[in-house]
XYZ file of N, CA and C in Angstrom:
789
model
N -78.759 -105.197 88.870
C -79.674 -105.084 88.276
C -80.835 -105.937 88.839
N -82.117 -105.219 88.507
C -83.506 -105.948 89.261
C -84.074 -106.653 88.397
N -84.565 -107.983 88.533
C -85.765 -108.680 87.341
C -86.748 -108.037 88.072
N -87.503 -107.425 87.609
C -88.847 -107.128 88.584
C -89.840 -108.328 88.128
N -90.750 -108.490 89.064
C -91.650 -109.885 89.219
C -92.613 -109.844 87.963
N -92.644 -108.379 87.872
C -94.023 -107.918 86.739
C -93.739 -108.783 85.698
N -92.332 -108.758 85.225
C -91.463 -109.316 83.707
C -91.819 -110.966 83.524
N -92.275 -111.902 84.898
C -92.580 -112.558 84.340
C -94.082 -112.981 84.038
N -94.949 -111.567 83.604
C -96.192 -112.057 82.712
C -95.674 -112.022 81.102
N -95.180 -113.266 80.935
C -94.698 -113.446 79.882
C -95.551 -113.807 78.552
N -96.212 -113.486 77.573
C -97.317 -114.112 76.709
C -97.016 -115.303 76.832
N -97.953 -116.438 76.761
C -98.268 -117.780 76.685
C -98.464 -118.227 75.555
N -97.891 -118.837 74.836
C -98.726 -119.004 73.400
C -99.646 -120.698 73.756
N -100.253 -121.095 72.816
C -101.028 -122.345 73.015
C -99.999 -122.863 72.439
N -100.473 -124.437 73.068
C -99.343 -125.442 72.842
C -98.950 -125.631 71.075
N -100.472 -125.359 70.464
C -100.077 -125.647 69.171
C -99.131 -124.958 68.181
N -99.743 -123.343 69.268
C -98.252 -122.808 68.258
C -96.631 -122.062 68.748
N -96.652 -122.681 70.283
C -95.171 -122.816 70.804
C -94.355 -123.532 70.255
N -93.351 -122.675 69.724
C -92.289 -123.486 69.092
C -91.159 -124.140 70.307
N -90.303 -125.013 70.569
C -89.125 -125.251 71.242
C -88.416 -124.018 71.539
N -88.271 -123.612 71.095
C -87.288 -122.001 70.944
C -88.271 -121.310 72.032
N -89.860 -120.808 71.842
C -90.734 -120.178 72.446
C -90.485 -121.035 73.953
N -90.863 -122.037 74.135
C -91.065 -122.572 75.043
C -90.020 -122.513 75.897
N -88.781 -122.757 75.105
C -87.323 -122.368 76.624
C -87.227 -121.094 76.875
N -87.166 -119.729 76.000
C -87.226 -118.389 76.284
C -88.052 -117.992 77.148
N -89.011 -118.667 77.042
C -90.620 -118.166 78.042
C -90.009 -118.775 79.638
N -89.491 -120.242 79.569
C -89.058 -120.776 80.808
C -88.361 -120.112 81.139
N -87.075 -119.304 80.100
C -85.704 -119.224 81.035
C -86.229 -117.594 81.689
N -86.963 -117.062 80.804
C -87.766 -115.464 81.402
C -88.340 -115.826 82.648
N -89.356 -116.767 82.614
C -89.954 -116.874 83.936
C -88.888 -117.573 85.018
N -87.884 -118.255 85.157
C -87.493 -118.141 86.041
C -86.658 -117.218 86.270
N -85.952 -116.404 85.384
C -85.472 -115.408 86.046
C -85.836 -114.031 86.858
N -86.965 -113.977 86.106
C -88.220 -112.969 86.773
C -88.545 -113.228 88.226
N -88.928 -114.788 88.357
C -88.710 -115.384 89.829
C -87.386 -115.251 90.722
N -86.310 -115.542 89.854
C -84.980 -115.400 90.974
C -84.524 -114.289 91.250
N -85.196 -113.242 90.287
C -84.661 -111.704 90.361
C -84.916 -111.329 90.688
N -86.549 -111.221 91.994
C -87.253 -110.358 92.449
C -86.705 -110.266 93.513
N -86.816 -108.610 93.279
C -86.116 -108.414 95.351
C -84.226 -108.497 95.335
N -83.685 -109.096 94.395
C -82.486 -109.020 94.085
C -81.865 -107.966 93.716
N -80.434 -107.191 94.556
C -80.035 -106.332 94.335
C -78.345 -106.080 93.830
N -77.759 -104.978 93.021
C -76.276 -105.146 92.894
C -75.826 -105.223 94.392
N -74.626 -105.621 94.023
C -73.748 -105.919 95.619
C -72.389 -105.128 95.095
N -71.218 -105.591 95.276
C -69.879 -105.045 95.296
C -69.454 -105.081 93.814
N -68.822 -103.742 94.212
C -68.392 -103.313 92.973
C -69.100 -103.138 91.300
N -70.218 -102.846 91.816
C -71.191 -102.982 90.758
C -71.722 -103.972 90.083
N -71.599 -105.324 90.636
C -71.803 -106.460 90.389
C -73.118 -106.842 89.785
N -73.722 -107.372 89.245
C -74.930 -107.362 88.860
C -75.658 -108.757 89.505
N -77.131 -108.526 89.352
C -77.716 -109.659 90.787
C -76.977 -111.139 89.607
N -76.818 -111.415 88.393
C -76.805 -112.153 87.542
C -75.023 -112.714 87.900
N -74.190 -111.264 87.660
C -73.160 -111.912 88.057
C -72.587 -112.928 89.335
N -73.395 -111.730 90.881
C -73.651 -112.551 91.693
C -73.586 -113.378 91.866
N -74.361 -113.964 91.473
C -75.153 -115.482 91.835
C -74.626 -116.128 91.053
N -73.959 -116.227 89.841
C -72.674 -116.752 89.664
C -71.728 -117.186 89.854
N -71.211 -115.941 90.689
C -70.146 -116.033 91.547
C -70.373 -117.073 92.961
N -71.616 -116.866 93.737
C -71.826 -117.678 94.813
C -71.961 -119.381 94.293
N -72.791 -119.697 93.334
C -72.756 -120.734 92.682
C -71.083 -121.549 92.837
N -70.254 -120.486 91.695
C -69.191 -121.175 91.664
C -68.211 -121.339 92.755
N -68.532 -120.643 94.309
C -67.513 -120.716 95.394
C -67.790 -121.640 95.587
N -69.394 -121.978 95.688
C -69.911 -123.444 96.701
C -69.728 -124.807 95.843
N -68.914 -124.504 94.604
C -69.541 -125.961 93.692
C -67.439 -125.404 93.220
N -66.754 -126.365 93.537
C -65.359 -126.862 92.986
C -65.333 -127.168 91.937
N -66.246 -127.683 91.310
C -65.891 -128.636 90.205
C -66.381 -127.382 88.936
N -67.321 -126.942 89.572
C -67.720 -125.519 88.423
C -66.968 -124.669 88.422
N -66.391 -124.194 89.502
C -65.319 -123.027 90.108
C -63.852 -123.112 89.388
N -63.690 -124.128 89.080
C -62.231 -124.855 88.544
C -62.824 -124.222 86.860
N -63.977 -124.907 86.022
C -64.292 -124.437 85.124
C -64.753 -122.795 84.887
N -65.542 -122.672 85.529
C -65.246 -120.802 85.523
C -63.689 -120.761 85.446
N -63.457 -120.288 86.343
C -61.706 -119.820 86.169
C -61.269 -120.061 85.061
N -61.054 -121.324 84.648
C -60.613 -121.842 83.199
C -60.710 -120.506 82.324
N -62.361 -120.560 82.375
C -62.615 -119.604 80.955
C -62.549 -118.928 80.710
N -62.235 -117.903 82.373
C -61.856 -116.458 82.323
C -60.929 -116.271 82.226
N -59.357 -117.284 82.210
C -57.913 -117.425 81.985
C -58.049 -117.368 80.297
N -58.750 -118.568 79.812
C -58.746 -118.546 78.704
C -59.463 -117.214 77.578
N -60.706 -116.598 77.874
C -61.774 -116.035 77.204
C -60.722 -114.379 76.387
N -59.603 -113.813 76.990
C -59.235 -112.700 76.126
C -58.418 -113.448 75.045
N -57.905 -114.763 75.067
C -58.066 -115.422 74.283
C -58.582 -116.007 72.984
N -59.720 -115.460 73.150
C -60.666 -115.855 71.631
C -60.876 -114.751 70.990
N -61.144 -115.782 69.615
C -61.258 -114.780 68.193
C -62.867 -114.863 67.872
N -63.462 -113.858 68.169
C -64.668 -113.628 68.044
C -66.087 -114.140 68.454
N -67.401 -114.195 68.165
C -68.041 -114.864 68.985
C -68.541 -116.157 69.130
N -67.685 -116.806 67.672
C -68.401 -118.394 67.602
C -67.255 -118.937 68.589
N -65.988 -118.527 68.725
C -65.322 -118.700 69.481
C -65.552 -119.283 70.965
N -66.118 -117.845 70.965
C -67.130 -117.680 72.914
C -68.159 -118.576 73.081
N -68.715 -118.758 72.256
C -69.666 -119.696 72.213
C -68.745 -120.995 72.484
N -68.060 -121.519 71.650
C -67.920 -122.689 71.771
C -66.847 -122.794 73.029
N -66.194 -122.152 73.538
C -65.682 -122.072 74.800
C -66.642 -122.257 76.185
N -67.702 -121.521 75.705
C -68.801 -121.292 77.177
C -68.796 -122.875 77.294
N -69.307 -123.003 75.813
C -69.954 -124.710 76.262
C -69.208 -125.778 76.524
N -67.985 -125.519 75.914
C -66.900 -126.795 76.661
C -66.331 -126.819 78.580
N -66.404 -125.181 78.481
C -66.341 -124.726 80.057
C -67.293 -124.863 81.021
N -68.553 -124.564 80.406
C -69.550 -124.049 81.546
C -71.010 -124.514 81.416
N -70.914 -125.305 79.765
C -72.187 -125.718 79.862
C -72.993 -127.351 80.398
N -71.692 -127.794 81.074
C -71.841 -129.586 81.274
C -72.797 -129.350 82.991
N -73.207 -130.789 83.192
C -73.657 -130.952 84.325
C -73.926 -130.150 85.669
N -72.614 -129.731 85.816
C -72.347 -129.067 86.896
C -71.937 -127.674 86.807
N -72.692 -127.237 86.276
C -73.141 -125.633 85.365
C -74.599 -125.077 86.204
N -74.823 -124.231 86.398
C -76.372 -123.906 87.005
C -76.996 -124.403 86.067
N -78.345 -124.287 86.154
C -79.423 -124.972 85.643
C -79.594 -123.573 84.159
N -79.749 -122.394 84.559
C -79.962 -121.231 84.078
C -79.152 -120.675 82.852
N -77.869 -121.427 83.660
C -76.852 -121.574 82.915
C -77.113 -122.151 81.731
N -76.927 -123.590 81.803
C -77.083 -124.732 80.680
C -78.505 -123.937 79.988
N -78.926 -123.471 80.294
C -80.637 -123.082 79.465
C -80.201 -122.091 78.048
N -79.339 -121.083 79.298
C -79.153 -120.242 77.916
C -78.006 -120.342 76.915
N -77.095 -121.613 77.382
C -76.775 -122.117 76.020
C -77.258 -122.834 75.170
N -78.133 -123.824 75.778
C -78.991 -124.374 74.934
C -79.578 -123.694 73.869
N -80.425 -122.190 74.496
C -81.200 -121.116 73.642
C -79.732 -120.595 72.435
N -78.944 -119.913 72.679
C -77.537 -119.382 72.193
C -77.402 -120.837 70.836
N -77.432 -121.772 71.157
C -77.391 -122.483 70.411
C -78.293 -122.740 68.860
N -79.647 -122.948 69.633
C -80.831 -123.293 68.814
C -80.856 -121.678 67.688
N -80.037 -119.959 67.876
C -80.461 -119.394 67.124
C -79.159 -118.927 67.188
N -77.811 -120.206 65.993
C -76.589 -119.849 65.722
C -75.747 -118.403 65.527
N -76.505 -117.819 64.701
C -75.661 -116.242 64.679
C -75.811 -115.252 65.377
N -77.545 -114.924 66.207
C -77.816 -114.307 66.900
C -77.550 -114.891 68.720
N -77.459 -116.066 68.537
C -77.562 -116.651 69.781
C -75.827 -116.384 70.314
N -74.751 -116.549 69.346
C -73.438 -116.408 69.573
C -72.895 -115.036 69.681
N -74.182 -114.241 68.875
C -73.546 -112.786 69.399
C -74.037 -112.434 70.870
N -75.260 -113.049 71.386
C -75.817 -112.450 72.544
C -75.001 -113.009 74.051
N -74.613 -114.503 73.698
C -73.664 -115.057 74.351
C -72.601 -114.609 74.699
N -71.819 -114.179 73.355
C -70.835 -113.406 73.451
C -70.893 -112.538 74.443
N -71.760 -111.355 73.952
C -71.615 -110.132 74.718
C -72.199 -110.264 76.327
N -72.786 -111.173 76.694
C -73.206 -112.138 78.212
C -71.603 -111.991 78.423
N -70.755 -112.781 77.965
C -70.175 -113.001 78.713
C -68.675 -112.235 79.033
N -68.797 -111.495 78.039
C -67.701 -110.296 78.049
C -67.778 -109.170 79.112
N -69.294 -109.020 79.481
C -70.297 -107.759 80.057
C -70.036 -108.541 81.246
N -70.307 -109.960 81.543
C -70.406 -110.256 82.768
C -68.723 -110.775 83.827
N -67.437 -111.165 82.517
C -66.394 -111.313 82.846
C -65.499 -109.953 82.946
N -66.419 -108.460 82.738
C -65.532 -107.416 83.342
C -66.525 -107.440 84.548
N -67.221 -107.673 85.094
C -67.855 -107.201 86.514
C -66.931 -108.594 87.572
N -66.650 -109.638 86.961
C -66.063 -110.350 88.004
C -64.982 -109.874 88.045
N -64.142 -109.157 86.916
C -62.803 -108.908 87.539
C -62.921 -107.432 88.423
N -64.022 -106.932 88.273
C -63.972 -106.061 88.907
C -63.963 -106.141 90.605
N -64.808 -107.531 90.906
C -64.820 -108.302 92.377
C -63.085 -108.368 92.466
N -62.276 -108.870 91.933
C -61.279 -109.146 92.259
C -59.550 -107.932 91.781
N -60.100 -107.420 90.424
C -58.892 -106.950 90.370
C -59.395 -105.080 90.558
N -58.463 -104.317 91.652
C -58.203 -103.604 92.375
C -57.793 -102.114 91.622
N -57.474 -102.177 90.145
C -56.843 -101.309 89.661
C -55.748 -102.089 88.815
N -55.324 -100.905 87.562
C -54.188 -101.013 86.532
C -52.937 -100.681 87.160
N -53.172 -99.570 87.959
C -51.399 -99.192 88.504
C -51.510 -98.792 90.587
N -50.466 -98.845 90.341
C -50.604 -98.952 92.358
C -51.237 -98.035 92.531
N -51.590 -96.576 91.709
C -52.603 -95.464 92.601
C -54.413 -95.715 92.190
N -54.261 -96.703 91.387
C -55.672 -97.330 91.207
C -55.707 -98.585 92.919
N -54.803 -98.791 92.855
C -54.856 -99.998 94.024
C -54.580 -99.231 94.842
N -54.266 -98.208 95.517
C -53.823 -97.824 96.610
C -55.873 -97.267 96.735
N -55.814 -96.463 95.934
C -57.751 -95.940 96.288
C -58.432 -97.258 96.815
N -58.335 -98.220 95.805
C -59.003 -99.463 96.027
C -58.938 -100.036 97.621
N -58.015 -99.988 97.971
C -57.589 -100.631 99.246
C -57.598 -99.781 100.196
N -57.909 -98.267 100.262
C -58.215 -97.440 101.049
C -59.123 -97.491 101.531
N -60.440 -97.499 100.478
C -61.848 -97.502 100.338
C -62.201 -99.065 101.021
N -61.319 -100.001 101.241
C -61.941 -101.313 102.025
C -61.148 -100.955 103.053
N -60.334 -100.485 103.268
C -59.871 -100.269 104.485
C -60.885 -99.311 105.827
N -61.238 -98.087 104.954
C -62.278 -97.401 106.019
C -63.906 -98.201 105.884
N -64.024 -99.214 105.383
C -65.349 -99.683 105.557
C -65.062 -101.039 106.596
N -63.965 -101.463 106.624
C -63.859 -102.438 107.855
C -62.989 -103.733 107.215
N -62.382 -103.882 105.719
C -61.784 -104.809 105.536
C -60.341 -104.734 105.423
N -59.641 -105.551 105.727
C -58.276 -105.526 105.600
C -57.927 -106.471 104.071
N -57.114 -105.794 103.222
C -56.519 -107.093 102.004
C -55.001 -107.435 101.868
N -54.781 -108.394 101.062
C -53.436 -108.576 100.967
C -53.317 -108.406 99.325
N -52.521 -108.153 98.852
C -52.494 -107.335 97.466
C -51.350 -108.177 96.569
N -51.925 -108.638 95.530
C -50.938 -109.288 94.800
C -51.174 -109.239 93.342
N -50.003 -109.562 92.072
C -50.434 -108.518 90.934
C -50.571 -109.921 89.841
N -50.963 -109.355 89.205
C -51.376 -110.064 87.644
C -50.064 -110.436 87.002
N -50.552 -111.370 85.996
C -49.216 -111.942 85.451
C -47.937 -112.462 85.823
N -48.322 -113.203 86.257
C -47.182 -113.959 87.843
C -46.322 -114.816 87.137
N -46.589 -115.397 85.862
C -45.630 -116.346 85.076
C -44.551 -115.475 84.503
N -43.270 -116.012 84.947
C -42.307 -115.698 83.926
C -41.361 -116.634 83.544
N -40.428 -116.037 82.599
C -39.757 -116.949 81.999
C -38.148 -116.901 81.438
N -38.174 -115.558 81.942
C -36.660 -114.909 81.570
C -36.624 -114.106 83.088
N -35.348 -114.038 83.170
C -34.711 -113.316 83.603
C -35.395 -111.608 84.137
N -35.242 -111.032 82.792
C -36.279 -110.026 82.441
C -37.371 -109.751 82.742
N -38.335 -110.608 82.866
C -39.540 -110.669 83.253
C -39.533 -110.558 84.749
N -38.718 -111.520 85.506
C -38.671 -111.533 86.751
C -38.473 -110.475 87.544
N -37.177 -109.260 86.602
C -36.836 -107.940 87.473
C -38.127 -107.247 87.650
N -38.594 -107.222 86.223
C -40.369 -106.280 86.527
C -41.028 -106.550 86.918
N -41.064 -107.702 87.217
C -42.284 -108.525 88.587
C -41.854 -107.909 89.993
N -40.375 -107.797 90.372
C -40.245 -107.527 91.341
C -39.946 -105.874 91.561
N -39.838 -105.211 90.436
C -39.915 -104.284 90.442
C -41.453 -103.633 90.771
N -42.024 -103.952 90.294
C -43.374 -103.964 90.419
C -44.186 -104.333 92.384
N -43.688 -105.436 92.230
C -43.885 -105.652 93.632
C -43.326 -104.346 94.692
N -42.264 -103.721 94.352
C -41.444 -103.089 95.262
C -42.449 -101.463 95.007
N -42.843 -100.975 93.294
C -43.548 -100.233 93.305
C -44.939 -100.140 94.237
N -45.920 -101.274 94.021
C -47.080 -101.309 95.235
C -46.972 -101.086 96.519
N -45.755 -101.870 96.869
C -45.440 -101.887 98.305
C -45.192 -100.130 98.851
N -44.513 -99.414 98.082
C -44.420 -98.367 98.709
C -45.010 -97.050 98.292
N -46.087 -97.783 97.176
C -47.503 -96.828 97.273
C -48.099 -97.129 98.387
N -48.543 -98.475 98.601
C -49.456 -98.400 99.914
C -48.690 -97.959 100.961
N -47.360 -98.241 101.286
C -47.074 -97.833 102.470
C -46.760 -95.872 102.763
N -46.784 -95.686 102.127
C -46.562 -93.780 101.610
C -48.239 -93.769 102.163
N -49.490 -94.463 101.744
C -50.607 -93.796 102.107
C -50.890 -94.622 103.455
N -50.525 -95.598 103.474
C -51.272 -96.357 104.855
C -51.774 -95.374 106.229
N -50.647 -94.862 106.369
C -50.667 -94.071 107.554
C -51.642 -93.009 107.474
N -52.488 -92.715 106.543
C -53.293 -91.693 106.472
C -54.524 -92.479 107.145
N -55.003 -93.788 106.504
C -55.910 -94.426 106.492
C -56.608 -94.251 108.273
N -57.591 -94.315 108.544
C -58.311 -94.167 109.778
C -57.790 -94.929 110.444
N -57.816 -95.309 111.958
C -58.030 -96.161 113.056
C -58.886 -97.407 112.634
N -58.344 -98.238 112.736
C -58.959 -99.817 112.677
C -58.768 -100.860 113.747
N -58.826 -100.543 115.227
C -58.137 -101.533 115.903
C -58.568 -102.783 115.549
N -59.454 -103.494 114.899
C -59.950 -104.687 115.002
C -59.257 -105.630 114.226
N -58.495 -104.241 112.834
C -57.654 -104.935 111.642
C -56.519 -104.839 112.180
N -56.332 -103.904 113.082
C -54.195 -103.567 112.859
C -53.335 -104.510 114.313
N -54.512 -105.677 115.188
C -53.937 -106.095 116.030
C -54.883 -107.514 115.961
N -53.659 -108.741 116.498
C -54.215 -110.009 116.906
C -54.265 -110.574 118.454
N -54.309 -111.796 118.543
C -53.821 -112.337 119.391
C -52.136 -112.654 119.522
N -51.438 -112.252 118.424
C -50.047 -111.683 118.325
C -49.288 -111.121 118.418
N -50.023 -109.939 118.328
C -49.511 -108.517 118.811
C -50.202 -107.517 117.382
N -49.404 -106.779 116.876
C -49.555 -105.782 115.661
C -49.706 -106.411 114.543
N -50.427 -106.151 113.801
C -50.865 -106.923 112.661
C -50.824 -105.266 111.080
N -49.500 -106.027 110.209
C -49.424 -104.680 109.650
C -50.694 -103.985 108.654
N -50.670 -102.941 108.341
C -51.937 -102.588 107.339
C -51.450 -102.496 105.970
N -50.041 -102.939 105.568
C -50.024 -102.973 104.545
C -49.585 -104.544 104.249
N -50.097 -105.368 103.085
C -49.382 -106.627 103.167
C -49.551 -106.954 101.671
N -48.708 -107.711 100.986
C -48.822 -107.810 100.041
C -48.250 -109.188 99.493
N -48.974 -110.036 98.479
C -48.599 -111.681 97.925
C -47.668 -111.461 97.035
N -46.511 -112.132 97.254
C -45.666 -112.820 95.983
C -45.750 -114.201 95.572
N -45.211 -114.631 94.565
C -45.188 -116.012 94.336
C -43.558 -115.834 93.767
N -42.890 -117.151 94.532
C -41.529 -117.183 94.463
C -41.609 -117.716 92.986
N -42.042 -118.213 92.149
C -41.880 -118.453 90.875
C -42.019 -117.084 89.496
N -42.499 -116.088 90.296
C -42.706 -115.300 89.320
C -41.314 -114.333 89.575
N -40.358 -114.641 90.593
C -39.184 -114.131 91.155
C -37.707 -115.185 90.212
N -38.435 -116.218 89.975
C -37.469 -116.935 89.382
C -37.972 -117.797 88.540
N -37.406 -117.867 86.885
C -37.727 -118.278 85.933
C -37.647 -119.819 86.242
N -35.955 -119.926 86.818
C -35.520 -121.633 86.768
C -36.165 -122.165 88.307
N -37.090 -121.451 88.626
C -37.871 -122.564 89.900
C -38.386 -123.920 89.705
N -38.085 -124.649 89.290
C -38.627 -126.010 88.915
C -37.966 -126.995 88.955
N -38.445 -128.150 89.046
C -37.930 -129.563 89.716
C -36.523 -129.834 89.103
N -36.204 -129.831 88.236
C -35.091 -129.610 87.646
C -33.870 -128.736 87.826
N -34.137 -127.516 87.692
C -32.920 -126.332 88.025
C -33.643 -125.531 89.535
N -34.003 -126.667 90.471
C -34.826 -125.981 91.950
C -33.212 -125.172 92.508
N -32.236 -125.679 92.571
C -31.152 -124.897 93.137
C -31.036 -123.370 92.629
N -31.032 -123.450 91.414
C -30.635 -122.304 90.969
C -31.813 -121.133 90.692
N -33.254 -121.970 90.926
C -33.902 -121.406 91.040
C -34.574 -120.542 92.310
N -34.108 -121.542 93.343
C -34.295 -120.786 94.881
C -32.867 -119.364 95.280
N -32.131 -119.684 94.205
C -31.372 -118.600 94.455
C -31.641 -117.496 93.718
N -32.368 -117.284 92.335
C -32.921 -116.376 91.818
C -33.970 -115.497 92.501
N -34.945 -116.642 93.175
C -35.565 -116.447 94.112
C -35.594 -115.749 95.032
N -34.527 -115.948 96.255
C -33.495 -115.194 97.434
C -33.624 -113.862 96.990
N -32.792 -114.086 95.500
C -32.173 -112.699 95.314
C -33.193 -111.391 95.122
N -34.373 -111.743 94.531
C -35.361 -110.742 94.669
C -36.046 -110.243 95.533
N -36.450 -111.475 96.396
C -36.869 -111.299 97.541
C -36.383 -110.884 98.521
N -35.420 -110.624 98.830
C -34.559 -110.468 99.872
C -34.959 -108.365 99.604
N -34.543 -107.891 98.918
C -34.992 -106.416 98.843
C -36.517 -106.004 99.178
N -37.516 -106.852 98.965
C -38.614 -106.565 98.697
C -39.159 -107.110 100.434
N -38.477 -107.700 101.024
C -38.429 -108.155 102.728
C -38.076 -106.945 103.423
N -36.460 -106.769 103.031
C -36.155 -105.909 103.553
C -36.764 -104.219 103.634
N -37.555 -103.986 102.414
C -38.256 -102.826 102.697
C -39.702 -103.319 103.503
N -39.898 -104.207 103.404
C -41.315 -104.246 104.514
C -41.110 -104.612 106.093
N -39.944 -105.143 106.131
C -39.578 -105.064 107.337
C -39.410 -103.330 107.924
N -38.132 -102.646 107.167
C -37.814 -101.468 107.800
C -38.633 -100.402 107.826
N -40.285 -100.723 106.814
C -41.417 -99.724 107.091
C -42.457 -100.137 107.646
N -42.519 -101.784 108.475
C -43.638 -102.334 108.574
C -44.966 -103.118 107.484
N -44.561 -103.062 106.578
C -45.401 -104.336 105.883
C -45.501 -105.737 106.328
N -45.758 -106.398 105.855
C -45.977 -107.640 105.558
C -45.583 -108.516 104.071
N -45.282 -109.348 103.769
C -44.639 -109.681 102.559
C -45.346 -111.274 102.964
N -46.438 -111.215 102.152
C -47.076 -113.178 102.047
C -46.698 -114.146 100.884
N -46.144 -115.067 100.869
C -45.495 -115.987 100.120
C -46.466 -116.609 100.070
N -47.398 -116.460 98.177
C -48.155 -117.457 97.948
C -47.918 -118.916 97.977
N -49.096 -119.876 97.960
C -48.524 -121.073 98.052
C -48.317 -121.452 96.518
N -47.645 -122.253 96.199
C -47.110 -122.725 94.806
C -47.884 -123.746 94.076
N -48.072 -123.920 92.965
C -47.875 -125.081 92.241
C -47.501 -126.300 92.830
N -47.999 -127.477 92.655
C -47.729 -128.442 93.347
C -46.192 -128.934 93.117
N -45.812 -128.751 91.666
C -44.247 -129.267 91.070
C -43.074 -128.528 91.912
N -43.444 -127.164 92.474
C -42.414 -127.041 92.979
C -42.743 -126.348 94.388
N -43.513 -126.748 95.210
C -44.012 -126.333 96.428
C -43.080 -126.955 97.339
N -42.793 -127.922 97.319
C -41.807 -128.425 97.953
C -40.563 -127.304 98.190
């Protein structure tokens, strides 16, 4: 999205005519226009606004935490008012970008329309953010996206959403999804073009295919009180994946876990 500088020529009311909301909207529009001049969409159809929001998030650990907490809870929200309430709770504090705080103020000043607009923008931009990190719903989708990244000179490790498991059947399902992803990537990778800089480092050959797993997704009992049983569960489901990776030349990356099970 490009916001052209000409949009900055917003009508300015006299001080005696302008209401607080007029002033807020005008200031917000002028700042967007000034910052957006020359901006261009980037990776995966990301809008300029989403891209700037992500830039700010990655540069600010506190805001990044709140942003991803909001993205995580967003699917469970029920209606525009609930979305706005969560936006204000997670993203309207002093750590948030000034433009975002201004937008929350405008939404609050126009309760019905403001909530609908804020919720609509949130949905749109969360979808765009998801496209930055989620390469597909199926292994076929993922293969196409990872292959395109490879062609453009980027290697990747791929992991699966839905890593929390609480029963054995979920852990079995997760292990099978990882296996299917591995097979799909391994079947496709030989046809990818040669990329020497991605395929070797100072220690030797670097596999084209790299998937990430969490041990806790393979083991419902992997917790401090049932650690021994959980470790056995994780081993039983991890070994077949490691054998497949060894036999066909892939890399399995074991993700860092949360603090209580990391050791």
